[in-house]
Amino acid sequence: MRLFFKVFFMLVRGVVGPLILLWEALSAPKKMQRSQEAQRKVDLETSTLAMYQFQTCPFCMKVRREMRALALNIELRDAQRDPTHRAALLQGGGAVKVPCLKIVDEKSGTQWLYESADIIRYLKTRFS
Ligand SMILES: N[C@@H](CCC(=O)N[C@@H](CS)C(=O)NCC(=O)O)C(=O)O
């Protein structure tokens, strides 16, 4: 019975995952346009951010869409397949739950921001 469920969920994941990725590609929002100088400044700021994610997690997709809309080049770290990123997320943030935005700030230190709605609010407030 356990094997049945294991195979069943593997099949579901094998179908749903690619569909999520296809939907993301087909419904990608238009990227915000900035001057070269403004984009360079934003790129510098986003170089201190990293998003821990699973490729086919719908909440992560929601955040990736917003990142695209705001033209944010934030490093994506796969916490599902990469054991190093998974361990870093667990150790730093306290849970292997995605999406999670790692925010490094020289003055206030490192913050691990969970919850897609909170991450989107943070990105919009800071970059839109
Ligand atoms: N309310 C959360 C839901 C996030 C969520 O459920 N993520 C799943 C992946 S799709 C996860 O990390 N599951 C692992 C766990 O909860 O341990 C959000 O909007 O970010």
mmCIF file of C-alpha atoms in Angstrom, residues 4-5 9 14 25 31 42 44 49 52-53 59 61 66-67 69 72 81-82 88 91-92 111 113 118 122 127-128:
data_model
loop_
_atom_site.group_PDB
_atom_site.id
_atom_site.type_symbol
_atom_site.label_atom_id
_atom_site.label_comp_id
_atom_site.label_asym_id
_atom_site.label_seq_id
_atom_site.Cartn_x
_atom_site.Cartn_y
_atom_site.Cartn_z
ATOM 1 C CA PHE A 4 1.200 2.358 -4.209
ATOM 2 C CA PHE A 5 0.975 5.830 -2.635
ATOM 3 C CA PHE A 9 2.493 10.758 -5.741
ATOM 4 C CA GLY A 14 5.600 14.214 -12.652
ATOM 5 C CA ALA A 25 6.268 30.258 -18.973
ATOM 6 C CA LYS A 31 9.081 43.051 -17.146
ATOM 7 C CA VAL A 42 18.736 47.655 -8.364
ATOM 8 C CA LEU A 44 23.538 45.860 -6.834
ATOM 9 C CA LEU A 49 19.190 38.757 -1.625
ATOM 10 C CA TYR A 52 15.214 29.589 -1.453
ATOM 11 C CA GLN A 53 12.615 27.736 -3.458
ATOM 12 C CA PHE A 59 3.901 29.791 -3.866
ATOM 13 C CA MET A 61 6.068 30.572 -8.707
ATOM 14 C CA GLU A 66 6.596 39.215 -9.068
ATOM 15 C CA MET A 67 10.377 39.178 -9.376
ATOM 16 C CA ALA A 69 7.393 41.888 -13.137
ATOM 17 C CA LEU A 72 14.656 41.759 -10.108
ATOM 18 C CA ARG A 81 17.437 19.194 -4.853
ATOM 19 C CA ASP A 82 20.526 20.938 -3.528
ATOM 20 C CA ALA A 88 21.503 26.475 4.875
ATOM 21 C CA GLN A 91 20.023 26.306 9.789
ATOM 22 C CA GLY A 92 19.465 29.976 8.957
ATOM 23 C CA GLN A 111 16.832 38.167 7.880
ATOM 24 C CA LEU A 113 11.611 36.091 5.317
ATOM 25 C CA ASP A 118 5.147 38.863 2.889
ATOM 26 C CA TYR A 122 8.660 43.405 0.804
ATOM 27 C CA PHE A 127 11.644 48.050 -5.595
ATOM 28 C CA SER A 128 8.454 49.192 -7.322
#
